[in-house]
Tab-separated table of N, CA and C in Angstrom:
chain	number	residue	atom	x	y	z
G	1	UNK	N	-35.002	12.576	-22.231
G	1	UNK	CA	-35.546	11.927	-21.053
G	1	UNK	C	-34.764	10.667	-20.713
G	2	UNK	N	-34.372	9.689	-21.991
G	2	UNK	CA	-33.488	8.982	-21.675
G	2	UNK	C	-32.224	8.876	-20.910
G	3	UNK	N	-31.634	9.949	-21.565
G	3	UNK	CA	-30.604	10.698	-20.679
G	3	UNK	C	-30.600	10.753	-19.470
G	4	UNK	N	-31.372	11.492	-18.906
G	4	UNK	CA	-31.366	12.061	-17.856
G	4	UNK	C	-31.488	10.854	-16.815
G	5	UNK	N	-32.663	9.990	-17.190
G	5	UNK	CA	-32.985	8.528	-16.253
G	5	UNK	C	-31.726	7.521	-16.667
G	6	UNK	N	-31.214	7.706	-17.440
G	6	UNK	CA	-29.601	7.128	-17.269
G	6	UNK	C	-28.697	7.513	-16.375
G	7	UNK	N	-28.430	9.008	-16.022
G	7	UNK	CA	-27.276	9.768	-15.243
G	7	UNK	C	-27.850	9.346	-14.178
G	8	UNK	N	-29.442	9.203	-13.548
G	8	UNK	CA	-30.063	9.210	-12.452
G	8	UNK	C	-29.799	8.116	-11.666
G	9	UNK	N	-30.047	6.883	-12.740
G	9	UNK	CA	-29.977	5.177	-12.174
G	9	UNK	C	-28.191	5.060	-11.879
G	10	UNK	N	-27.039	5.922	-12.749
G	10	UNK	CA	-25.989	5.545	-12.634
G	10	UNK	C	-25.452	6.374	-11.421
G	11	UNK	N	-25.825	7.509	-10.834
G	11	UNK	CA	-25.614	7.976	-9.916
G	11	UNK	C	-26.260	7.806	-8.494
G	12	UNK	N	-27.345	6.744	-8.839
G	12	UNK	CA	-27.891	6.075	-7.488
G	12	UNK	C	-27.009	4.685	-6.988
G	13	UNK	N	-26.678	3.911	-8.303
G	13	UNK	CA	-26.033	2.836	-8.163
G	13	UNK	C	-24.455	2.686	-7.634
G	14	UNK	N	-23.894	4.226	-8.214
G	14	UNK	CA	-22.391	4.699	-7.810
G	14	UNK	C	-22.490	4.618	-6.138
G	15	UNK	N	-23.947	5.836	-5.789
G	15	UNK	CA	-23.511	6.016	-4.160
G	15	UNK	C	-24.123	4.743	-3.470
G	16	UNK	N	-24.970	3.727	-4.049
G	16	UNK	CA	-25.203	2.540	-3.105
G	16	UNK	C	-23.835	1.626	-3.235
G	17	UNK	N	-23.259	1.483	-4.275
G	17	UNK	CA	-21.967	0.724	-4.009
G	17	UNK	C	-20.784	1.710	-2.688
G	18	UNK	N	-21.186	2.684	-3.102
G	18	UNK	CA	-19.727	3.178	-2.043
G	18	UNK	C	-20.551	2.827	-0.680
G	19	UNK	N	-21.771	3.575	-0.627
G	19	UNK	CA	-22.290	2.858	0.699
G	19	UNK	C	-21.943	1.761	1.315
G	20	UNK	N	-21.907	0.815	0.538
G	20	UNK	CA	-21.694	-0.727	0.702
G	20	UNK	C	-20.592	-0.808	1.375
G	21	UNK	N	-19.617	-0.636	0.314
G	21	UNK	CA	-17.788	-0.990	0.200
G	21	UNK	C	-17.280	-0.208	1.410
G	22	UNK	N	-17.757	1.615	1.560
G	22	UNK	CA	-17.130	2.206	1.868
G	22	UNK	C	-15.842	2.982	1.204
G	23	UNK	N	-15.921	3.985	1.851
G	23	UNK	CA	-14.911	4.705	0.894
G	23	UNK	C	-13.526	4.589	1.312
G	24	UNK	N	-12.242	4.408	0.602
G	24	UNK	CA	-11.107	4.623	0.701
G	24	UNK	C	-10.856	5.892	1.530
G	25	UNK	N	-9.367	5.093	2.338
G	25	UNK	CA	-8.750	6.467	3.318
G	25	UNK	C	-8.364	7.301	2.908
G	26	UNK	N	-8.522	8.575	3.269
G	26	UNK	CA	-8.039	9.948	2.665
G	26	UNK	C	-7.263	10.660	3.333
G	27	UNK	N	-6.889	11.760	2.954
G	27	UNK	CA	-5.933	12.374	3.722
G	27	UNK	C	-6.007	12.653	5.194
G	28	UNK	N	-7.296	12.240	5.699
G	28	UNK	CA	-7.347	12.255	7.096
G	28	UNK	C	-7.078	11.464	7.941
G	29	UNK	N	-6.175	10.515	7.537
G	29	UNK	CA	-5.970	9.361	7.973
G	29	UNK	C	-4.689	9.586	9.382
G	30	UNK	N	-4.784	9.353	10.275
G	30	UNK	CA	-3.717	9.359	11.219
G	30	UNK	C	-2.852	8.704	11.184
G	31	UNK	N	-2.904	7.250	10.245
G	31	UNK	CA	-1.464	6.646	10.100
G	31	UNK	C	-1.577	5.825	11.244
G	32	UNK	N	-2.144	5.522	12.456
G	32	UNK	CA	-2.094	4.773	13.649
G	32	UNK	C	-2.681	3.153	12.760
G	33	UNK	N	-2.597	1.948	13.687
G	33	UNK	CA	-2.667	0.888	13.415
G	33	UNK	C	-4.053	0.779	13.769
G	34	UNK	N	-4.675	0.020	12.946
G	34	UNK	CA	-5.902	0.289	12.484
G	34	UNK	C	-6.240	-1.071	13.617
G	35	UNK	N	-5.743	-1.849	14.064
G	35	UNK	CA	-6.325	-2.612	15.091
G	35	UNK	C	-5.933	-2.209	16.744
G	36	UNK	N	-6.045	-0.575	16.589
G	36	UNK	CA	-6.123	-0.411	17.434
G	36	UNK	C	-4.970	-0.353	18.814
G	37	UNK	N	-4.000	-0.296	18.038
G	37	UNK	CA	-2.447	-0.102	18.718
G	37	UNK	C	-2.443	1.436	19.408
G	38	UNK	N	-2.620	1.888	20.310
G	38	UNK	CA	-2.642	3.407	20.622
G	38	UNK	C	-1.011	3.309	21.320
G	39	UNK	N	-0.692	2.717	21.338
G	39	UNK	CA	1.024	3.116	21.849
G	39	UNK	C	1.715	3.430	20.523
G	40	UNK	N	1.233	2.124	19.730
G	40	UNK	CA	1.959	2.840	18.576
G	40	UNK	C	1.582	4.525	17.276
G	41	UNK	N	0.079	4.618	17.383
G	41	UNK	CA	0.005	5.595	16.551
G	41	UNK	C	0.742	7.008	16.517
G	42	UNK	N	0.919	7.245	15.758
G	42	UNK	CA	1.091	8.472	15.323
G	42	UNK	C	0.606	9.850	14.470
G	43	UNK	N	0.825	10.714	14.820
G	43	UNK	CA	-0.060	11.723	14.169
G	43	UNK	C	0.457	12.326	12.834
G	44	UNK	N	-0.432	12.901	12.084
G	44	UNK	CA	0.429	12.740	10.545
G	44	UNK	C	1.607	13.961	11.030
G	45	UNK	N	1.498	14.796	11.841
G	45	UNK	CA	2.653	15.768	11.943
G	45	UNK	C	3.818	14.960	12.193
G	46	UNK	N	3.662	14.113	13.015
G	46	UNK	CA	5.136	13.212	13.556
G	46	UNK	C	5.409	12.467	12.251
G	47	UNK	N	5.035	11.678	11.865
G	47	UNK	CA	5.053	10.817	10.460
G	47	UNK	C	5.853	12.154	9.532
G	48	UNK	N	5.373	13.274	9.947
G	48	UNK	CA	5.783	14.424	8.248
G	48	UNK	C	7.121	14.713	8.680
G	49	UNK	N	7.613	14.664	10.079
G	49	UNK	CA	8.702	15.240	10.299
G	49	UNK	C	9.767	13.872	10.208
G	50	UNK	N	9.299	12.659	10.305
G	50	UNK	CA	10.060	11.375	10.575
G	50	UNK	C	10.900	11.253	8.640
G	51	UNK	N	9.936	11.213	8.063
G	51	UNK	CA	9.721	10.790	7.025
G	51	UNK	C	10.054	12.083	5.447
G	52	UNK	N	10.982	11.663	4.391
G	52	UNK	CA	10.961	12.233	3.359
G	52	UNK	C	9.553	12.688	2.677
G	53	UNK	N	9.413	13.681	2.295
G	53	UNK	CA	8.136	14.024	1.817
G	53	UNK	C	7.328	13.135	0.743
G	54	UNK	N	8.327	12.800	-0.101
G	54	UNK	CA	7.318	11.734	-1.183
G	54	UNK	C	7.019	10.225	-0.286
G	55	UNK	N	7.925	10.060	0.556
G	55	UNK	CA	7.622	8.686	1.519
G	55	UNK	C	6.484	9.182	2.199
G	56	UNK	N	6.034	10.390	2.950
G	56	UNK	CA	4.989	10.577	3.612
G	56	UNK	C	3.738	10.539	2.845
G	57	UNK	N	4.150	11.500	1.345
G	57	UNK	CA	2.969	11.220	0.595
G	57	UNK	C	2.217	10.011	0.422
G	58	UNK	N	2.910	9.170	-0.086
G	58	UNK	CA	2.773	7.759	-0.989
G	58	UNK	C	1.629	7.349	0.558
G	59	UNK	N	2.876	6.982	2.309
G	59	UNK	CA	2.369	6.212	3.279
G	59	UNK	C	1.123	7.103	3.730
G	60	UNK	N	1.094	7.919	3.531
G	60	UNK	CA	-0.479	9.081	4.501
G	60	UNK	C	-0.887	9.722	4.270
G	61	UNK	N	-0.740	9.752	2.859
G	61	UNK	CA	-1.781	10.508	1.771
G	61	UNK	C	-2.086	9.786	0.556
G	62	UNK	N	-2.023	8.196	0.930
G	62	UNK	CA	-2.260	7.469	-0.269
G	62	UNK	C	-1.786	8.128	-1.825
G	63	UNK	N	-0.679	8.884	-2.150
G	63	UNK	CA	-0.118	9.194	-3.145
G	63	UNK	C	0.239	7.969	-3.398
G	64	UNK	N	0.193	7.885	-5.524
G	64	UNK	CA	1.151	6.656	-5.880
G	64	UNK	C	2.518	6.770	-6.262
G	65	UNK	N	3.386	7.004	-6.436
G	65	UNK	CA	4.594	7.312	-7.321
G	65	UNK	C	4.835	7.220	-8.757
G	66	UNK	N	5.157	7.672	-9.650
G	66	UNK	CA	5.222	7.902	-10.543
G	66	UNK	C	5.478	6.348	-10.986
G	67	UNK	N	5.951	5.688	-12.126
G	67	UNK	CA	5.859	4.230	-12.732
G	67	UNK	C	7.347	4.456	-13.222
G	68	UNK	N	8.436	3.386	-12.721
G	68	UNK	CA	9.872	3.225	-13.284
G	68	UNK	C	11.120	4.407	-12.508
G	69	UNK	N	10.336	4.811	-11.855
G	69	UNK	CA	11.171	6.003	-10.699
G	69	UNK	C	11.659	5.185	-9.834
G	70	UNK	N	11.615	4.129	-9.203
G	70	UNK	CA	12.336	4.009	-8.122
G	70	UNK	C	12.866	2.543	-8.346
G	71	UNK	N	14.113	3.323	-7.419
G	71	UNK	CA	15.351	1.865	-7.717
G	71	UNK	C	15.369	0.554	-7.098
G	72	UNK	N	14.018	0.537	-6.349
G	72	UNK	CA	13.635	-0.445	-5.913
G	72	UNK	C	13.666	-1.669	-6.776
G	73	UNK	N	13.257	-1.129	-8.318
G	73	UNK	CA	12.696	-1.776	-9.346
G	73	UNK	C	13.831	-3.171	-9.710
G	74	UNK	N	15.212	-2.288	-9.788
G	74	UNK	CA	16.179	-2.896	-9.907
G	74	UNK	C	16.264	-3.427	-9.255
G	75	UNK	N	16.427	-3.423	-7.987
G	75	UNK	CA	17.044	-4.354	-6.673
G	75	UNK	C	16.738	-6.080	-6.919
G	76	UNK	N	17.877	-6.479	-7.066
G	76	UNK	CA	18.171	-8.357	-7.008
G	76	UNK	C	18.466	-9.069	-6.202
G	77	UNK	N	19.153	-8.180	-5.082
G	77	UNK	CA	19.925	-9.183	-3.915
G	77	UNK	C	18.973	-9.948	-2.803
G	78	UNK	N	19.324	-10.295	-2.537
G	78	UNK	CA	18.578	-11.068	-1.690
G	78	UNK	C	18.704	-10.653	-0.182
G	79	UNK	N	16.951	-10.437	0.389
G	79	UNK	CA	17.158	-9.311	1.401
G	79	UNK	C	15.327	-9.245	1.843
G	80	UNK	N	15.325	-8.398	2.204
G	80	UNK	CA	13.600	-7.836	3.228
G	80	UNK	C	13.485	-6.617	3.030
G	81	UNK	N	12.165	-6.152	2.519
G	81	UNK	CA	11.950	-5.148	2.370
G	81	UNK	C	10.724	-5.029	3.417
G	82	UNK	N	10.976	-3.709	3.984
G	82	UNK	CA	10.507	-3.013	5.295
G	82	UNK	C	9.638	-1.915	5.156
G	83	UNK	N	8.494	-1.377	5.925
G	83	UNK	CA	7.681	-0.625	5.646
G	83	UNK	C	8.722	1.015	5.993
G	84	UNK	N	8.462	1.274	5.349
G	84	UNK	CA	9.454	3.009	5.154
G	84	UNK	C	9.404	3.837	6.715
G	85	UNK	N	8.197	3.358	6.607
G	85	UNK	CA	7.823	4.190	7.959
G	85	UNK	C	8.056	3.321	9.705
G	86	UNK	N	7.657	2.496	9.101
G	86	UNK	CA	7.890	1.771	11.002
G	86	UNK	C	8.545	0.429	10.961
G	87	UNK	N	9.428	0.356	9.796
G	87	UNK	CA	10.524	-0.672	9.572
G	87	UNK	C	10.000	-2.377	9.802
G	88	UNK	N	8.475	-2.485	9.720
G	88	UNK	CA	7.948	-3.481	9.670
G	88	UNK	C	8.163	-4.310	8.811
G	89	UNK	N	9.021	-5.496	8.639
G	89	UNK	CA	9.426	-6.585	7.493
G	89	UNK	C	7.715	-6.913	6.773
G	90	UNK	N	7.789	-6.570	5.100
G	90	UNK	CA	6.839	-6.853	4.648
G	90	UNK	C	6.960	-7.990	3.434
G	91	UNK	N	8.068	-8.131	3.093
G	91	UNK	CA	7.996	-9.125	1.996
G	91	UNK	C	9.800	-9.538	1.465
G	92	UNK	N	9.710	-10.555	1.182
G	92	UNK	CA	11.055	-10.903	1.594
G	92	UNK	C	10.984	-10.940	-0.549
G	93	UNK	N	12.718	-11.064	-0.487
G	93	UNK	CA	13.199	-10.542	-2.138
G	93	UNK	C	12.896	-12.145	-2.837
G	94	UNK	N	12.711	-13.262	-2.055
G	94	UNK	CA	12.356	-14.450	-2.917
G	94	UNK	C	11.259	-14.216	-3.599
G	95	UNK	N	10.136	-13.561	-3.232
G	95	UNK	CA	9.096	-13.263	-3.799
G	95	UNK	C	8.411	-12.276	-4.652
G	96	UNK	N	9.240	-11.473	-4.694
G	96	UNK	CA	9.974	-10.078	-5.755
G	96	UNK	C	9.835	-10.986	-7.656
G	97	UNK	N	9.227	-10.489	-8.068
G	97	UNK	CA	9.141	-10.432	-9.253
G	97	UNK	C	9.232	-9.279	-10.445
G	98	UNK	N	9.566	-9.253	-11.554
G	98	UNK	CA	9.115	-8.015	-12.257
G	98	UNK	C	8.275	-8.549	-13.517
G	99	UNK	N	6.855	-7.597	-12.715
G	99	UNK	CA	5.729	-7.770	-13.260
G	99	UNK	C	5.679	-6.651	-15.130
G	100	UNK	N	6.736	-5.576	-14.818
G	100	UNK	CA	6.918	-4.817	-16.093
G	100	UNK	C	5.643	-3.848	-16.143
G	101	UNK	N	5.133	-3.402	-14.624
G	101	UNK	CA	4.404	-2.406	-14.544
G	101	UNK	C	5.289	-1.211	-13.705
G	102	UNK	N	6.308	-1.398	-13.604
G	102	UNK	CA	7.076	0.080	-13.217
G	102	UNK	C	6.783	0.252	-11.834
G	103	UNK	N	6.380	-0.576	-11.229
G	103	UNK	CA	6.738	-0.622	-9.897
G	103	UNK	C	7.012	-1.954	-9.106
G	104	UNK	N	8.049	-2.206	-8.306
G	104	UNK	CA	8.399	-3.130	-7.208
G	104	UNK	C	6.776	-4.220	-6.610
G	105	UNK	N	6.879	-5.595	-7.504
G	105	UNK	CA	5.918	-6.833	-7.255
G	105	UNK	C	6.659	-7.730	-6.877
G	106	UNK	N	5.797	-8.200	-6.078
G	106	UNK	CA	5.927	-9.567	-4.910
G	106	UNK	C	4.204	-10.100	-5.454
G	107	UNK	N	4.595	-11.673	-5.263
G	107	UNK	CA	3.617	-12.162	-5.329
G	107	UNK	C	2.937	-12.851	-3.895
G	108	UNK	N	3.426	-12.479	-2.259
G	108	UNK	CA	2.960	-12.532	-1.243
G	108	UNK	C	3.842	-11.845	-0.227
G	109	UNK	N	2.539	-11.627	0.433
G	109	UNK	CA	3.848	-10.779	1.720
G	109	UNK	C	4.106	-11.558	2.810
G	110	UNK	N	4.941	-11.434	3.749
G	110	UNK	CA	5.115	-11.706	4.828
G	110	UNK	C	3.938	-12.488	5.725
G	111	UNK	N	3.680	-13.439	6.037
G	111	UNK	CA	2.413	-13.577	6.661
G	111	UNK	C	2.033	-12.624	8.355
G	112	UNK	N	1.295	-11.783	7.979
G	112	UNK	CA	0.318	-11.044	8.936
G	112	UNK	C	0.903	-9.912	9.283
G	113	UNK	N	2.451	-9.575	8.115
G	113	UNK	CA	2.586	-8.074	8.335
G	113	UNK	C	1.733	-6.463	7.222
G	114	UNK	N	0.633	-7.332	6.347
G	114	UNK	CA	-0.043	-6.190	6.281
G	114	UNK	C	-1.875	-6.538	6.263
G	115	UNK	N	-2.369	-5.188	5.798
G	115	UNK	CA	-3.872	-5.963	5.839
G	115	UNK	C	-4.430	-5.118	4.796
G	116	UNK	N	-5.714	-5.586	4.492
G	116	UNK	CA	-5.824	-4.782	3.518
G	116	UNK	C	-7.737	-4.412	3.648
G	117	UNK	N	-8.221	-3.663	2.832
G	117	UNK	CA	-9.038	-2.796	2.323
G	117	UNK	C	-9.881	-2.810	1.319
G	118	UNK	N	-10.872	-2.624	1.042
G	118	UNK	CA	-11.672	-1.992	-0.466
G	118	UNK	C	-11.220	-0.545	-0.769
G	119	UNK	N	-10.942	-0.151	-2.123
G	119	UNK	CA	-10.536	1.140	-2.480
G	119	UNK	C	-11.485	1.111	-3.359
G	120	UNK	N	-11.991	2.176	-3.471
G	120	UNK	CA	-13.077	2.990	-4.865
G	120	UNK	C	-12.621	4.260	-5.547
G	121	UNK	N	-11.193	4.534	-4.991
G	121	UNK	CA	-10.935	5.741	-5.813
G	121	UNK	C	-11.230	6.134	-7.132
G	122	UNK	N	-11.020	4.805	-7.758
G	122	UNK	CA	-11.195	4.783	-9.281
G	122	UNK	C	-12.725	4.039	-9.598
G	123	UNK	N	-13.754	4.189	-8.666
G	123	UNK	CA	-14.789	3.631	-8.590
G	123	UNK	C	-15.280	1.906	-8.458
G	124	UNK	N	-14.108	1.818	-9.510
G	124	UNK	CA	-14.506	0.101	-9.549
G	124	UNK	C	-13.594	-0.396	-8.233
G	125	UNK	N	-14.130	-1.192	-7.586
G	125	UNK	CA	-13.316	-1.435	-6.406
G	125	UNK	C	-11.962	-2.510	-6.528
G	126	UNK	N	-11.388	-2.080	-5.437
G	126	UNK	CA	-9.684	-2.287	-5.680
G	126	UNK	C	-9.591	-2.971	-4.188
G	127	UNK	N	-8.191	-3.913	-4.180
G	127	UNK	CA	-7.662	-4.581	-3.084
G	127	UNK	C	-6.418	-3.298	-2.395
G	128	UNK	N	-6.979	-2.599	-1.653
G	128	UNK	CA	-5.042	-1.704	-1.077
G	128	UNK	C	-4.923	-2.458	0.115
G	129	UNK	N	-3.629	-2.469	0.127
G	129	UNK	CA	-3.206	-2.819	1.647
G	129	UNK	C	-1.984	-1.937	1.452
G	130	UNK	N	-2.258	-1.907	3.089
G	130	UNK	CA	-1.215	-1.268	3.914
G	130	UNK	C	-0.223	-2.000	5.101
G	131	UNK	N	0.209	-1.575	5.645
G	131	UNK	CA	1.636	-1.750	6.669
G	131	UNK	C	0.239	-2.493	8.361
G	132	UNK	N	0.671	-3.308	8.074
G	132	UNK	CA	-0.144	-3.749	9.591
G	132	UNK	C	0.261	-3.252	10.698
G	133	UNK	N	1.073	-2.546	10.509
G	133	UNK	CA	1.592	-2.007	12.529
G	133	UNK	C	1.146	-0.600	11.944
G	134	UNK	N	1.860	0.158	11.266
G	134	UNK	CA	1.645	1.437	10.830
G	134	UNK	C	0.390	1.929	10.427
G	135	UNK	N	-0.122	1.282	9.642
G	135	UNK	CA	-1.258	1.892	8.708
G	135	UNK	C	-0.770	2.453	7.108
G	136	UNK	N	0.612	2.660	7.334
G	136	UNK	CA	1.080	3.284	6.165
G	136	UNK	C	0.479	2.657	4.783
G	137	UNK	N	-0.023	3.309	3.810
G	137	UNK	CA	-0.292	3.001	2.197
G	137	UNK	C	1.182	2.441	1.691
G	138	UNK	N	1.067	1.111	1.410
G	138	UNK	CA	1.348	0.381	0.416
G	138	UNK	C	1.416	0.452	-0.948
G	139	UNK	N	0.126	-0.582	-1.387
G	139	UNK	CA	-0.206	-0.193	-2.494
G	139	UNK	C	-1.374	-0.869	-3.125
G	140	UNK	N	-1.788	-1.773	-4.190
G	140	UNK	CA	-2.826	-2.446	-4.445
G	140	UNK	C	-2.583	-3.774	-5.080
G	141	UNK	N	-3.382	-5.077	-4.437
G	141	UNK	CA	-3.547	-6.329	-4.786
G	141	UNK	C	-3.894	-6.450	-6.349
G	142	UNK	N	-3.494	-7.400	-7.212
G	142	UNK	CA	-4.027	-7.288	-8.376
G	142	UNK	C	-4.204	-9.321	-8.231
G	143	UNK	N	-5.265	-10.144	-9.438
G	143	UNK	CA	-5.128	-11.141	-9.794
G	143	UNK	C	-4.400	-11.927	-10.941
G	144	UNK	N	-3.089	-11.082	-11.101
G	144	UNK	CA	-2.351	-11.701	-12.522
G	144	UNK	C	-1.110	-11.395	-12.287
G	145	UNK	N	-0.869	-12.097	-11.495
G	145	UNK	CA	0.527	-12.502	-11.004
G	145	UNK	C	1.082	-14.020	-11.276
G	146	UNK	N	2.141	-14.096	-11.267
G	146	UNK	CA	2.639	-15.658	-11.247
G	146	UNK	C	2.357	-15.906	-10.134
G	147	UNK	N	2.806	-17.625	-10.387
G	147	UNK	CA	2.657	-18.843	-9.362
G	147	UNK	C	3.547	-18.884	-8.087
G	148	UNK	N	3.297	-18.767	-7.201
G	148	UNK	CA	1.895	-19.838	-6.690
G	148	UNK	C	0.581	-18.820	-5.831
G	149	UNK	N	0.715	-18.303	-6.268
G	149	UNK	CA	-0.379	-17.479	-5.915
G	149	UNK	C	-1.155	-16.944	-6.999
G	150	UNK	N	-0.760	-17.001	-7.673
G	150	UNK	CA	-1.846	-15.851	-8.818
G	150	UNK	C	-2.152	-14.424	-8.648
G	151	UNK	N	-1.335	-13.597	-7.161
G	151	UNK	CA	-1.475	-12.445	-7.233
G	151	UNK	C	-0.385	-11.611	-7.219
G	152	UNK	N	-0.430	-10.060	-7.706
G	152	UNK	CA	0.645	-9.179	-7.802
G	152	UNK	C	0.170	-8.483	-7.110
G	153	UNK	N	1.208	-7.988	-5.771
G	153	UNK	CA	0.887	-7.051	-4.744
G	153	UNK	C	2.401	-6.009	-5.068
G	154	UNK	N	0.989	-4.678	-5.717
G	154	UNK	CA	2.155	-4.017	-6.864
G	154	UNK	C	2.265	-3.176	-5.799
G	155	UNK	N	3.644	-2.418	-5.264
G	155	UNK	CA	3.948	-1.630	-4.240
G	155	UNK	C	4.932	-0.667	-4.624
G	156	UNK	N	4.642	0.419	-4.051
G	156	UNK	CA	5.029	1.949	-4.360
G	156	UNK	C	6.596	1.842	-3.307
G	157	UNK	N	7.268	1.566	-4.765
G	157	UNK	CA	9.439	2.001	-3.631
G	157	UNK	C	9.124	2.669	-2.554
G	158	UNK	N	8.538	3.971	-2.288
G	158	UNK	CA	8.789	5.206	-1.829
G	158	UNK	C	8.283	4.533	-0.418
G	159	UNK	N	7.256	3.337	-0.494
G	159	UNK	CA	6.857	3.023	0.739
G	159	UNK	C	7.781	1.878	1.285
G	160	UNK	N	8.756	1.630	1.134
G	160	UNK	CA	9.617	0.640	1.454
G	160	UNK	C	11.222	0.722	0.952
G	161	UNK	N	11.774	-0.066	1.907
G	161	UNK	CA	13.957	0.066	2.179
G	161	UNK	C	13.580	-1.189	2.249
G	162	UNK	N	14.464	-1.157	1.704
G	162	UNK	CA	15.522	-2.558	1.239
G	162	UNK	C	16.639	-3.156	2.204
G	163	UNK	N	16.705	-3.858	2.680
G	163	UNK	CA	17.584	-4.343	3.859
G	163	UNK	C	18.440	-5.680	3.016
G	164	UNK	N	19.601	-5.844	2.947
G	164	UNK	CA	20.197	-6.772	1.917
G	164	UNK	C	20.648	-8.114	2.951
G	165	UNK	N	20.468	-9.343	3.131
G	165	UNK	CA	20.122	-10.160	3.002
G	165	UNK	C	21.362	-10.324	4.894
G	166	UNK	N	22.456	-9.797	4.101
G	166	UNK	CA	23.637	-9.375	5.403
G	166	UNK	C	23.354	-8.431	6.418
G	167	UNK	N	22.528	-7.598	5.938
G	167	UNK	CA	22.728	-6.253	7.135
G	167	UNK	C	21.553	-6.648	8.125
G	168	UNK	N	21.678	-6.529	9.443
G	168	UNK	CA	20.568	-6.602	10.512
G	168	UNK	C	19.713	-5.920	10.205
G	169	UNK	N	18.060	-6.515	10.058
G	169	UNK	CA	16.982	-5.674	9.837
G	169	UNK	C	16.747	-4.682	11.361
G	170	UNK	N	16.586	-3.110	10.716
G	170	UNK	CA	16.204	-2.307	11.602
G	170	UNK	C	15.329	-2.280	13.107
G	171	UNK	N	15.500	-1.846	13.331
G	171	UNK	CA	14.725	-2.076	15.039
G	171	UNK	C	13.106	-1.115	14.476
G	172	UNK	N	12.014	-1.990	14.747
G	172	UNK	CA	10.733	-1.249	14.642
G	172	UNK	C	11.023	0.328	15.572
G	173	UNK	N	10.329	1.351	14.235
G	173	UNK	CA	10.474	2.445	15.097
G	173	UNK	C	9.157	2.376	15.781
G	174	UNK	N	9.730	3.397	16.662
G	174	UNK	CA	8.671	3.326	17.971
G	174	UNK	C	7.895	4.931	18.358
């Protein structure tokens, strides 16, 4: 009996928190700019044909990438890294750290090129942000980052190019 009024209280309390929070975007996501940009959205077919398949995954199907796969990790030079998908400058390489979680950390982005979210995928709720023009998946806010912020905004390579410090940043695609 115990049992059972345990699974009961923990499965009432699970769906009043998601109630609350709301649930994370799923594959139904159109990828359009979530404040409402209708010139810019796009439909996930256009995004699938624009875009390498693991880049589409990661940006519009909230896929993560595997941990130490991408050569982002390495990258030192000094430069802007751009949302994969709509070449939106998101975080410049001064702020690039390696956090030694196997994926590409910055400890702030760009001011007001992304926004972010509650995620519950993993139940306990999470910071994601994404691409502020696009919508594209990013990745997730953490609180244990170095100074001067105290946060690690750990981000998936696959969702971001590297522009080196010389080369003209890309023209927003359109």
């Amino acid at each position: 009996m115990e049992r059972r009024h345990f699974f009961a209280v923990s499965a009432g309390a699970l769906g009043a928190a998601l109630a609350a929070g709301g649930w994370s975007r799923g594959s139904g996501s159109s990828g359009g700019n979530e404040s409402g940009d209708a010139a810019f959205s796009k439909s996930k077919a256009e995004w699938k044909k624009l875009l390498p398949e693991g880049a589409y995954r990661v940006l519009f199907e909230d896929a993560t990438e595997r941990s130490f796969t991408s050569p982002l990790n390495d990258e030192k030079r000094e430069g802007t890294y751009v949302c994969a998908a709509c070449f939106l400058p998101l975080f410049e390489s001064a702020t690039k750290f390696d956090s030694r979680t196997g994926w590409p950390s910055f400890y702030r982005p760009i001011d007001g090129s992304v926004e972010t979210k509650s995620d519950y995928k993993l139940i306990l709720r999470r910071t994601e942000y994404h691409c502020g023009r696009c919508g594209g998946h990013q990745g997730h806010v953490f609180d244990d980052g170095p100074p001067p912020t105290g946060q690690r905004w750990c981000n998936n390579g696959l969702a971001l190019q590297f522009v080196p410090k010389e080369a003209p940043l890309p023209a927003l695609r359109t």
